Coordinates of C-alpha atoms in Angstrom, one line a residue:
M1 CA 127.7 157.9 37.5
N2 CA 127.5 157.1 33.8
Q3 CA 126.5 159.9 31.5
P4 CA 125.0 159.4 28.0
K5 CA 127.4 160.0 25.2
H6 CA 125.1 162.5 23.6
R7 CA 121.6 164.0 24.0
S8 CA 119.1 162.2 21.8
T9 CA 117.6 164.2 19.0
A10 CA 115.6 161.3 17.6
P11 CA 112.4 162.4 15.8
L12 CA 109.0 161.4 17.1
L13 CA 108.8 158.9 14.3
A14 CA 111.3 156.8 16.1
V15 CA 108.9 156.2 18.9
T16 CA 106.8 153.7 16.9
S17 CA 109.8 151.6 16.1
I18 CA 110.9 151.6 19.7
A19 CA 107.5 150.6 20.8
L20 CA 107.4 147.7 18.4
G21 CA 110.9 146.8 19.5
L22 CA 109.7 146.4 23.0
G23 CA 106.8 144.2 21.9
L24 CA 104.1 146.9 22.3
A25 CA 100.8 146.7 20.5
P26 CA 99.5 149.4 18.1
G27 CA 97.7 152.4 19.6
S28 CA 94.2 152.1 20.9
T29 CA 91.3 153.7 19.1
H30 CA 89.5 155.4 22.0
A31 CA 89.6 159.1 22.7
E32 CA 93.2 160.2 22.5
D33 CA 95.1 162.2 25.2
T34 CA 97.2 164.7 23.3
S35 CA 99.9 164.6 26.0
H36 CA 100.1 160.8 25.9
P37 CA 99.9 159.8 22.2
G38 CA 97.7 157.0 21.2
V39 CA 96.0 156.5 24.6
G40 CA 92.7 157.9 25.9
Q41 CA 92.9 160.3 28.9
G42 CA 90.5 158.1 30.8
E43 CA 92.8 155.1 30.6
V44 CA 95.8 157.2 31.5
R45 CA 94.1 158.6 34.6
Y46 CA 92.8 155.2 35.6
Q47 CA 96.0 153.2 35.1
G48 CA 98.2 155.9 36.3
A49 CA 97.1 156.0 39.9
P50 CA 100.1 155.8 42.3
S51 CA 100.9 152.6 44.1
G52 CA 100.2 152.4 47.8
I53 CA 103.6 151.0 48.4
D54 CA 106.1 153.2 50.2
A55 CA 109.1 153.2 47.9
A56 CA 111.5 153.5 50.8
Q57 CA 110.4 150.0 52.0
A58 CA 111.6 148.3 48.9
K59 CA 114.9 146.4 49.1
D60 CA 117.5 147.2 46.5
Q61 CA 119.1 144.6 44.2
N62 CA 121.7 146.9 42.5
T63 CA 123.8 144.7 40.3
G64 CA 126.2 147.5 39.6
A65 CA 125.4 148.0 35.9
P66 CA 124.7 150.7 34.9
Q67 CA 126.0 152.8 37.7
M68 CA 123.8 155.1 39.7
T69 CA 124.4 157.1 42.8
A70 CA 122.5 156.2 46.0
E71 CA 120.6 159.5 45.7
E72 CA 119.6 158.8 42.0
F73 CA 118.5 155.3 42.8
A74 CA 116.3 156.5 45.7
Q75 CA 114.7 159.1 43.5
A76 CA 114.2 156.7 40.6
K77 CA 112.7 154.1 42.8
K78 CA 110.2 156.7 44.2
I79 CA 109.3 157.8 40.7
F80 CA 108.7 154.2 39.5
F81 CA 106.4 153.3 42.4
E82 CA 104.4 156.5 42.0
R83 CA 104.1 156.6 38.2
C84 CA 105.0 153.2 36.7
A85 CA 104.3 150.3 39.0
G86 CA 100.5 150.5 38.4
C87 CA 101.0 149.4 34.7
H88 CA 104.3 147.5 34.7
G89 CA 104.0 145.9 38.1
V90 CA 106.1 146.3 41.2
L91 CA 108.6 143.6 39.9
R92 CA 108.4 145.0 36.4
K93 CA 107.2 141.7 35.1
G94 CA 104.4 143.3 33.2
A95 CA 100.8 143.8 34.2
T96 CA 98.6 146.0 32.0
G97 CA 101.9 147.4 30.7
K98 CA 104.7 145.4 29.1
P99 CA 107.6 143.9 31.0
L100 CA 110.5 146.2 31.9
T101 CA 112.9 143.6 33.3
P102 CA 116.7 143.9 32.7
D103 CA 116.7 141.1 30.1
V104 CA 114.5 143.4 28.0
T105 CA 115.9 146.8 28.9
R106 CA 119.6 146.2 28.9
A107 CA 119.5 144.9 25.3
R108 CA 118.0 148.3 24.3
G109 CA 120.6 150.5 26.1
T110 CA 120.3 153.8 27.8
D111 CA 120.0 156.1 24.8
Y112 CA 117.4 153.9 23.2
L113 CA 115.3 153.8 26.4
K114 CA 115.6 157.6 26.9
V115 CA 113.7 158.2 23.7
F116 CA 111.0 155.7 24.7
I117 CA 110.6 157.4 28.1
N118 CA 110.8 160.9 26.7
Y119 CA 108.3 160.5 23.9
G120 CA 106.1 157.6 25.0
S121 CA 104.5 155.1 22.5
P122 CA 101.4 154.7 20.5
A123 CA 100.4 151.7 22.8
G124 CA 99.9 154.0 25.8
M125 CA 103.3 154.7 27.3
P126 CA 103.0 158.3 28.5
N127 CA 105.5 160.9 27.1
W128 CA 107.1 161.5 30.4
G129 CA 109.8 163.8 29.1
S130 CA 108.3 165.8 26.3
S131 CA 105.2 166.5 28.4
G132 CA 107.3 168.1 31.1
E133 CA 106.4 165.5 33.8
L134 CA 110.0 164.4 34.1
T135 CA 113.1 166.6 33.5
E136 CA 115.8 165.6 31.0
Q137 CA 118.0 164.5 33.9
Q138 CA 115.2 162.3 35.3
V139 CA 114.5 160.7 32.0
D140 CA 118.2 159.7 31.8
M141 CA 118.0 158.5 35.4
M142 CA 115.0 156.3 34.7
A143 CA 116.5 154.9 31.6
R144 CA 119.4 153.6 33.7
Y145 CA 117.2 152.6 36.6
I146 CA 115.0 150.1 34.6
Q147 CA 118.2 148.3 33.5
I148 CA 119.0 147.4 37.1
E149 CA 117.3 144.5 38.9
P150 CA 114.0 145.8 40.5
P151 CA 114.0 146.5 44.2
L152 CA 111.7 144.2 46.1
P153 CA 109.0 145.5 48.5
P154 CA 108.9 143.5 51.7
E155 CA 106.5 140.6 52.1
F156 CA 103.6 141.0 54.5
G157 CA 102.8 137.9 56.5
M158 CA 100.9 137.0 59.7
K159 CA 103.4 138.7 62.0
E160 CA 103.2 142.0 60.1
M161 CA 99.4 141.8 60.0
K162 CA 99.1 141.2 63.7
D163 CA 101.5 144.0 64.5
T164 CA 99.0 146.4 62.9
W165 CA 95.8 144.7 64.2
K166 CA 93.8 146.8 66.7
V167 CA 90.6 146.0 68.4
I168 CA 89.4 149.4 69.5
V169 CA 86.1 148.2 71.0
P170 CA 86.0 144.5 71.9
P171 CA 82.8 142.7 70.9
A172 CA 81.8 142.2 74.5
Q173 CA 81.8 146.0 75.0
R174 CA 79.8 146.8 71.9
P175 CA 76.0 147.5 71.9
T176 CA 73.7 144.6 72.1
K177 CA 71.1 146.5 70.1
K178 CA 71.0 149.6 67.9
M179 CA 71.8 152.7 70.1
N180 CA 70.9 155.4 67.6
A181 CA 67.8 156.7 65.8
F182 CA 69.3 156.7 62.3
N183 CA 67.7 154.8 59.5
I184 CA 70.8 152.6 59.1
Q185 CA 69.5 151.0 55.9
N186 CA 69.6 154.4 54.1
I187 CA 73.0 155.5 55.3
F188 CA 75.6 156.2 52.6
S189 CA 79.3 155.4 53.1
V190 CA 81.1 158.1 51.0
T191 CA 84.8 157.8 50.2
L192 CA 86.8 161.0 50.9
R193 CA 89.7 160.0 48.7
D194 CA 92.5 162.4 49.6
S195 CA 91.7 162.9 53.3
G196 CA 91.8 159.2 54.2
E197 CA 88.3 159.1 55.5
V198 CA 84.7 158.0 54.8
A199 CA 81.7 160.3 55.5
L200 CA 78.7 158.5 56.9
V201 CA 75.7 160.5 55.5
D202 CA 72.1 160.1 56.5
G203 CA 70.1 159.4 53.4
D204 CA 66.9 160.7 54.9
T205 CA 68.1 164.0 56.4
K206 CA 71.1 164.5 54.1
Q207 CA 73.2 165.3 57.1
I208 CA 76.7 164.0 57.9
I209 CA 76.6 161.5 60.8
N210 CA 80.3 161.1 61.2
I211 CA 83.6 161.5 59.4
V212 CA 85.6 158.3 60.1
K213 CA 89.3 158.0 59.8
T214 CA 90.3 155.2 57.4
G215 CA 93.1 154.2 55.1
Y216 CA 94.1 156.3 52.1
A217 CA 91.7 156.5 49.1
V218 CA 89.1 153.9 50.3
H219 CA 88.4 151.8 47.3
I220 CA 85.2 150.1 48.4
S221 CA 82.7 149.8 51.3
R222 CA 81.0 146.5 52.1
L223 CA 78.3 145.5 54.6
S224 CA 78.1 142.4 56.7
A225 CA 75.2 140.1 56.0
S226 CA 73.3 141.5 59.1
G227 CA 73.9 145.1 57.9
R228 CA 75.5 146.0 61.3
Y229 CA 79.1 146.2 60.3
L230 CA 80.6 148.3 57.6
Y231 CA 84.0 147.3 56.2
V232 CA 86.1 149.7 54.2
I233 CA 89.5 149.2 52.6
G234 CA 92.0 151.8 51.4
R235 CA 94.6 151.6 48.7
D236 CA 97.2 151.4 51.4
A237 CA 95.6 148.0 52.5
R238 CA 94.2 149.3 55.7
I239 CA 90.8 147.8 56.7
N240 CA 88.5 149.6 59.1
L241 CA 85.5 147.9 60.8
I242 CA 82.7 150.4 61.6
D243 CA 79.8 149.5 64.0
L244 CA 76.6 151.1 62.8
W245 CA 74.8 150.2 66.0
M246 CA 76.8 152.6 68.1
E247 CA 75.3 155.9 69.2
K248 CA 77.7 157.5 66.8
P249 CA 78.9 154.9 64.3
D250 CA 82.7 154.7 64.4
N251 CA 85.7 152.3 64.1
V252 CA 85.8 149.3 66.4
A253 CA 88.7 147.4 64.7
E254 CA 91.4 147.9 62.1
I255 CA 94.3 146.1 60.4
K256 CA 96.7 146.4 57.5
I257 CA 96.7 143.3 55.3
G258 CA 99.6 144.3 53.0
L259 CA 101.1 147.4 51.4
E260 CA 98.5 148.0 48.6
A261 CA 95.0 146.6 48.2
R262 CA 91.5 147.1 46.7
S263 CA 89.0 144.5 47.9
V264 CA 87.1 143.3 51.0
D265 CA 83.9 141.4 51.6
T266 CA 82.2 139.3 54.3
S267 CA 80.5 135.9 54.6
K268 CA 76.8 135.9 53.5
F269 CA 75.9 132.2 53.2
K270 CA 73.2 131.0 55.6
G271 CA 74.7 130.0 59.0
Y272 CA 77.9 132.0 58.4
E273 CA 76.5 135.5 58.5
D274 CA 79.1 138.0 59.8
R275 CA 81.4 135.2 60.8
F276 CA 84.3 135.9 58.4
A277 CA 85.8 138.7 56.4
I278 CA 88.2 138.4 53.5
A279 CA 90.5 140.9 51.9
G280 CA 92.9 140.7 48.9
S281 CA 96.0 142.8 48.3
Y282 CA 97.9 144.0 45.3
W283 CA 101.2 143.7 47.2
P284 CA 102.0 141.1 48.3
P285 CA 99.8 139.2 45.9
Q286 CA 97.6 137.3 48.4
F287 CA 94.3 137.2 50.3
V288 CA 93.6 136.8 54.0
I289 CA 90.5 135.4 55.8
M290 CA 89.7 137.2 59.1
N291 CA 87.2 136.9 61.9
G292 CA 84.3 139.1 60.9
D293 CA 83.8 141.0 64.2
T294 CA 87.4 141.7 65.1
L295 CA 89.5 141.4 61.9
E296 CA 91.8 139.0 63.5
P297 CA 93.8 137.4 60.6
K298 CA 93.3 133.6 60.4
K299 CA 94.5 132.4 57.0
I300 CA 96.7 133.9 54.3
V301 CA 96.8 132.4 50.8
S302 CA 99.2 133.5 48.1
T303 CA 98.0 134.0 44.5
R304 CA 101.3 133.7 42.7
G305 CA 101.1 131.2 39.9
M306 CA 100.7 130.5 36.2
T307 CA 98.7 132.6 33.8
V308 CA 95.5 131.1 32.4
D309 CA 96.5 131.6 28.7
T310 CA 100.2 131.0 28.2
Q311 CA 100.7 129.0 31.4
D312 CA 103.7 131.2 32.3
Y313 CA 104.6 131.9 35.9
H314 CA 103.6 135.4 37.2
P315 CA 105.1 136.6 40.4
E316 CA 102.7 139.5 41.0
P317 CA 99.1 138.5 40.3
R318 CA 97.0 141.1 42.2
V319 CA 93.7 140.4 43.9
A320 CA 91.0 142.5 42.4
A321 CA 87.2 142.1 43.1
I322 CA 86.0 139.7 45.8
V323 CA 82.3 138.9 46.3
A324 CA 80.5 136.6 48.7
S325 CA 78.5 133.7 47.2
H326 CA 74.8 133.2 48.0
E327 CA 74.9 129.6 46.9
H328 CA 77.7 128.1 48.9
P329 CA 79.9 129.1 51.9
E330 CA 82.4 130.6 49.4
F331 CA 84.2 133.8 48.5
I332 CA 84.7 134.4 44.8
V333 CA 88.2 136.0 44.3
N334 CA 89.4 137.6 41.0
V335 CA 93.1 137.2 40.4
K336 CA 94.0 140.0 38.0
E337 CA 97.2 139.1 36.0
T338 CA 96.7 135.3 35.9
G339 CA 93.1 135.6 34.8
K340 CA 91.9 133.0 37.4
I341 CA 88.7 133.2 39.4
L342 CA 89.0 131.4 42.8
L343 CA 86.2 129.9 44.7
V344 CA 87.4 129.9 48.3
N345 CA 85.3 127.7 50.6
Y346 CA 85.3 129.0 54.2
A347 CA 83.4 126.1 55.8
D348 CA 86.7 124.8 57.2
I349 CA 89.5 127.3 56.9
D350 CA 91.9 124.9 58.6
N351 CA 91.4 122.6 55.6
L352 CA 90.8 125.3 53.0
Q353 CA 89.3 124.2 49.7
V354 CA 90.0 126.5 46.7
T355 CA 88.5 125.8 43.3
E356 CA 90.3 127.4 40.4
I357 CA 88.3 128.6 37.3
G358 CA 90.2 129.7 34.2
A359 CA 88.7 132.9 32.7
A360 CA 90.8 135.7 31.0
R361 CA 93.6 137.9 32.1
F362 CA 93.3 141.2 33.9
L363 CA 90.2 140.5 35.8
H364 CA 88.9 143.5 37.6
D365 CA 85.4 144.3 39.0
G366 CA 81.9 142.9 38.5
G367 CA 78.7 141.9 40.2
W368 CA 75.7 139.6 40.3
D369 CA 72.9 139.1 37.9
A370 CA 69.4 139.8 39.4
T371 CA 69.1 136.2 40.7
H372 CA 72.4 136.3 42.6
R373 CA 73.4 133.0 41.0
Y374 CA 75.7 134.3 38.2
F375 CA 78.7 136.5 38.8
L376 CA 79.7 138.7 35.8
T377 CA 83.1 140.2 36.0
A378 CA 85.2 142.3 33.6
A379 CA 88.6 141.0 32.2
N380 CA 89.3 144.6 31.3
K381 CA 92.4 144.5 29.0
S382 CA 91.0 141.3 27.4
N383 CA 87.8 143.2 26.5
K384 CA 85.7 140.3 27.9
V385 CA 83.2 139.7 30.6
A386 CA 83.5 136.3 32.4
V387 CA 80.4 134.6 33.7
V388 CA 80.6 132.3 36.7
D389 CA 77.8 130.0 37.7
S390 CA 78.2 130.1 41.5
R391 CA 75.7 127.3 42.0
E392 CA 77.4 124.8 39.7
R393 CA 80.8 126.4 40.6
K394 CA 82.1 126.7 37.0
L395 CA 82.6 129.1 34.2
A396 CA 79.4 129.6 32.2
A397 CA 80.7 131.9 29.4
L398 CA 83.3 134.4 28.2
V399 CA 81.6 137.3 26.5
D400 CA 83.3 139.7 24.1
V401 CA 82.4 143.3 24.9
G402 CA 83.8 146.8 24.2
A403 CA 87.2 148.3 25.0
I404 CA 88.2 148.0 28.7
P405 CA 84.9 147.2 30.4
H406 CA 84.6 148.8 33.8
P407 CA 81.1 148.0 35.3
G408 CA 81.6 148.6 39.0
R409 CA 78.9 146.1 40.1
G410 CA 77.1 146.5 36.8
A411 CA 73.3 147.1 36.3
N412 CA 70.5 144.6 36.1
F413 CA 67.2 145.3 34.3
V414 CA 64.7 143.7 31.9
D415 CA 65.3 144.7 28.2
P416 CA 61.9 145.2 26.5
Q417 CA 62.9 142.9 23.7
F418 CA 65.6 140.5 25.1
G419 CA 64.5 139.9 28.7
P420 CA 66.8 140.1 31.8
V421 CA 70.2 141.7 31.1
W422 CA 73.3 142.9 32.9
A423 CA 75.1 146.0 31.6
T424 CA 78.6 147.3 31.6
S425 CA 80.0 150.6 30.3
H426 CA 83.7 151.0 29.2
L427 CA 86.8 153.0 29.9
G428 CA 88.1 152.6 26.3
D429 CA 85.1 153.5 24.2
D430 CA 81.6 154.9 24.3
S431 CA 79.7 151.7 24.1
I432 CA 77.4 150.1 26.8
S433 CA 77.1 146.4 26.4
L434 CA 73.8 144.6 27.5
I435 CA 74.4 140.9 28.2
G436 CA 71.5 138.4 28.4
T437 CA 71.4 136.7 31.8
D438 CA 68.4 134.3 31.6
P439 CA 69.5 130.8 30.3
T440 CA 66.1 129.3 31.1
R441 CA 63.4 131.5 29.5
H442 CA 65.7 133.4 27.1
K443 CA 68.2 130.7 26.3
A444 CA 69.0 132.1 22.8
Q445 CA 70.1 135.5 24.3
A446 CA 71.9 134.1 27.4
W447 CA 75.6 135.2 27.7
K448 CA 75.5 137.2 24.6
V449 CA 75.6 141.0 24.0
V450 CA 72.0 141.5 22.9
R451 CA 72.1 145.2 22.6
T452 CA 74.8 147.9 22.4
L453 CA 73.9 151.5 23.5
K454 CA 76.0 154.5 22.5
G455 CA 77.2 156.6 25.4
Q456 CA 78.7 160.1 25.6
G457 CA 82.2 158.8 25.3
G458 CA 84.9 156.6 26.9
G459 CA 86.1 157.1 30.4
S460 CA 83.1 155.5 32.2
L461 CA 83.7 154.1 35.6
F462 CA 80.2 153.2 36.8
I463 CA 76.7 152.2 35.5
K464 CA 73.7 151.9 37.7
T465 CA 70.0 151.2 38.0
H466 CA 67.6 149.9 40.7
P467 CA 64.6 147.5 40.7
Q468 CA 62.2 150.4 41.5
S469 CA 63.6 152.6 38.8
S470 CA 62.9 152.9 35.0
H471 CA 66.2 154.7 34.4
L472 CA 69.8 153.7 33.7
Y473 CA 72.6 156.1 34.7
V474 CA 76.1 156.1 33.1
D475 CA 79.0 158.3 34.3
T476 CA 82.0 159.3 32.2
A477 CA 84.2 160.7 34.9
L478 CA 87.5 160.1 33.1
N479 CA 86.6 161.5 29.7
P480 CA 88.9 164.2 28.6
D481 CA 86.0 166.5 27.6
P482 CA 84.9 168.5 30.7
K483 CA 81.3 168.7 29.4
I484 CA 81.2 164.9 29.3
S485 CA 83.1 164.2 32.5
Q486 CA 80.9 166.8 34.4
S487 CA 77.6 165.3 33.4
T488 CA 75.8 162.0 33.4
L489 CA 73.7 160.1 30.8
V490 CA 70.2 158.7 31.6
Y491 CA 68.4 156.1 29.5
D492 CA 64.7 155.3 29.6
L493 CA 64.6 151.5 30.3
K494 CA 61.1 151.3 28.8
D495 CA 62.2 152.8 25.5
L496 CA 65.9 152.2 24.9
A497 CA 65.6 153.6 21.4
R498 CA 64.8 157.0 22.8
A499 CA 67.7 159.4 23.0
P500 CA 69.2 159.5 26.5
V501 CA 69.0 162.6 28.6
V502 CA 72.1 164.5 29.7
L503 CA 72.1 165.8 33.3
P504 CA 74.5 168.7 34.1
I505 CA 75.4 167.4 37.5
A506 CA 78.5 169.6 38.0
D507 CA 76.6 172.7 37.0
W508 CA 73.9 172.0 39.5
A509 CA 76.6 171.7 42.2
E510 CA 77.8 175.3 41.6
L511 CA 81.3 174.7 42.9
G512 CA 83.4 177.2 40.8
E513 CA 86.8 176.2 39.6
G514 CA 88.1 172.7 39.3
P515 CA 87.8 169.5 37.2
K516 CA 84.5 168.6 38.9
R517 CA 84.4 165.0 37.7
V518 CA 81.0 163.4 38.2
V519 CA 81.3 159.9 39.4
Q520 CA 79.4 156.8 40.6
P521 CA 75.6 157.2 40.6
E522 CA 74.2 155.4 43.7
Y523 CA 70.5 154.9 44.6
N524 CA 69.0 155.3 48.0
K525 CA 67.3 152.4 49.6
D526 CA 63.8 153.1 48.0
G527 CA 65.2 153.6 44.5
N528 CA 63.7 157.1 44.1
E529 CA 66.9 159.2 44.5
V530 CA 70.2 158.9 42.8
W531 CA 73.3 160.4 44.5
F532 CA 76.4 161.6 42.5
S533 CA 79.8 162.7 43.7
V534 CA 81.2 165.9 42.2
W535 CA 84.9 165.1 42.6
N536 CA 87.0 168.2 42.6
G537 CA 90.6 168.9 43.5
K538 CA 91.8 168.3 47.1
D539 CA 92.0 172.1 47.8
Q540 CA 88.7 172.9 45.9
K541 CA 85.1 172.5 46.9
S542 CA 83.4 169.2 46.2
A543 CA 79.8 168.1 46.7
L544 CA 77.2 165.4 46.6
V545 CA 74.3 166.0 44.2
V546 CA 71.0 164.2 44.8
V547 CA 68.6 163.8 41.8
D548 CA 64.9 162.9 41.9
D549 CA 64.8 159.7 39.8
R550 CA 61.2 160.1 38.8
T551 CA 61.5 163.7 37.4
L552 CA 65.3 163.7 36.7
K553 CA 65.4 167.1 38.4
L554 CA 67.8 168.4 41.0
K555 CA 66.6 167.5 44.5
T556 CA 69.4 168.8 46.7
V557 CA 73.2 169.6 46.9
I558 CA 75.1 168.5 49.9
K559 CA 78.1 170.8 50.5
D560 CA 80.5 170.7 53.5
A561 CA 84.1 171.6 54.0
K562 CA 84.7 168.1 55.3
L563 CA 83.6 166.5 52.0
I564 CA 87.1 166.4 50.5
T565 CA 87.4 164.7 47.1
P566 CA 84.3 162.4 47.5
T567 CA 84.3 159.5 45.0
G568 CA 82.6 156.2 45.7
K569 CA 79.3 156.0 47.6
F570 CA 77.7 152.9 49.0
N571 CA 74.1 152.7 50.3
V572 CA 73.9 150.3 53.2
Y573 CA 70.8 148.4 52.1
N574 CA 71.7 148.2 48.4
T575 CA 75.3 147.1 49.2
Q576 CA 74.1 144.6 51.9
H577 CA 71.7 142.9 49.6
D578 CA 73.6 143.3 46.3
V579 CA 70.9 145.5 44.7
Y580 CA 72.1 147.0 41.5

């Protein structure tokens, strides 16, 4: 194998010039991670999640220069999929990170790249070597690896999907009526991230109904229009269909729709309730329409294509959020890297009609306004929120907001001064943007940021309220300050000028050691309780904390050894009816 001529002793000042040489932007201004210069810890944690792709599945395209042993190549490939692909893309064409294709990297050379990998950059590249994450030998290995053509993960088509498809309980053998005494509408589906499960928790009794095996790190839970079926999708692209009518709700079907994924939803338009499901994958970049009661795959559509701004071809545009329209028999599909929003009409899937709306790049998550007509979605690295009029089937606006908006589904309420608004918090700064959503009675305020609230800090993942509540909750789970990441902020919607209240959620949980990140406030059906996950390490105690929304006092703490790394929670009624 090739060895470098000498060990680089370049000073840290060289990092900035290298970053600029690679076309990287100046450093961000949000809370800085001392181990990753120039980038906030929240963004590092968020963007640095490992890919769900098994590195061993990727096909090698070794061009022979520079040389690597087979063992080195296998190790480098594994490191790249686990630590780099989330930002730079599986094909290294660039996603939220810059391109690392051989035409860029070979021109720089091994020694040059080693400094970049070792020390990082002001634009957000982690200092993999100087932080101790990679050894000196691994840094050298990765510098050579990224000069070789990237290995290709396998495609995943209809044959591969059907090979994984299982109908555990056929529809004809399922209950014809609800067979349990649970208040299904107040069940919570709780992601147990590191155990590959969801916990179904009774919102009335606070007892665990069942722990259901799912894919790894379930990203979201979605409900069928009838409220009977619960769909969950893991980062490993496995979908599980859970029948809530069973005596003990459990899996009735499952399928893998790719190698890595984030999104699933079901048909909600009148006359199509529960008929179809849709899921989108990160790899391969595509979405699939399935039968709603069996998950049988029916139609696969690729999302590869041109970017909305430069009109350049992108081979890896990942499918982010998907929502079901209330106005037409359509799914609304966010395509992340190309910045396109697709309206997928499922009235005739054999003659599928897809309407393309140009928005802004790096589309991520979002939700409906209170009328369920307008879909507001974050284009996170563009620092914008796109507004889609689902009735007229067109883009209504692009709204400039703070740094890296991350709303989850967002929060709808009536601002005392500006009328109906939808709110998002941010990963990259401490702002909370309130966007006017009423173009009829408050036309002057529509699709503008009418008010900006100041939060505890960056690193927010979710913001939440409820029609029956007068409070707005904002988490900061990825903030580097433990006092901030372990608490939540509560605003009084009747008096937004009043200082918000800080609730010490993690302290209330009394868990002992661990990061104890407090994440995703979620209301119960009646809107008088708010549930929080206290997300600890895999081998540490975690909990669910329930707060009385009227008094902002602790109501109960749910602890159980089976609650391993709880993160997202989804109340059946609120998720079914898009209440947020």
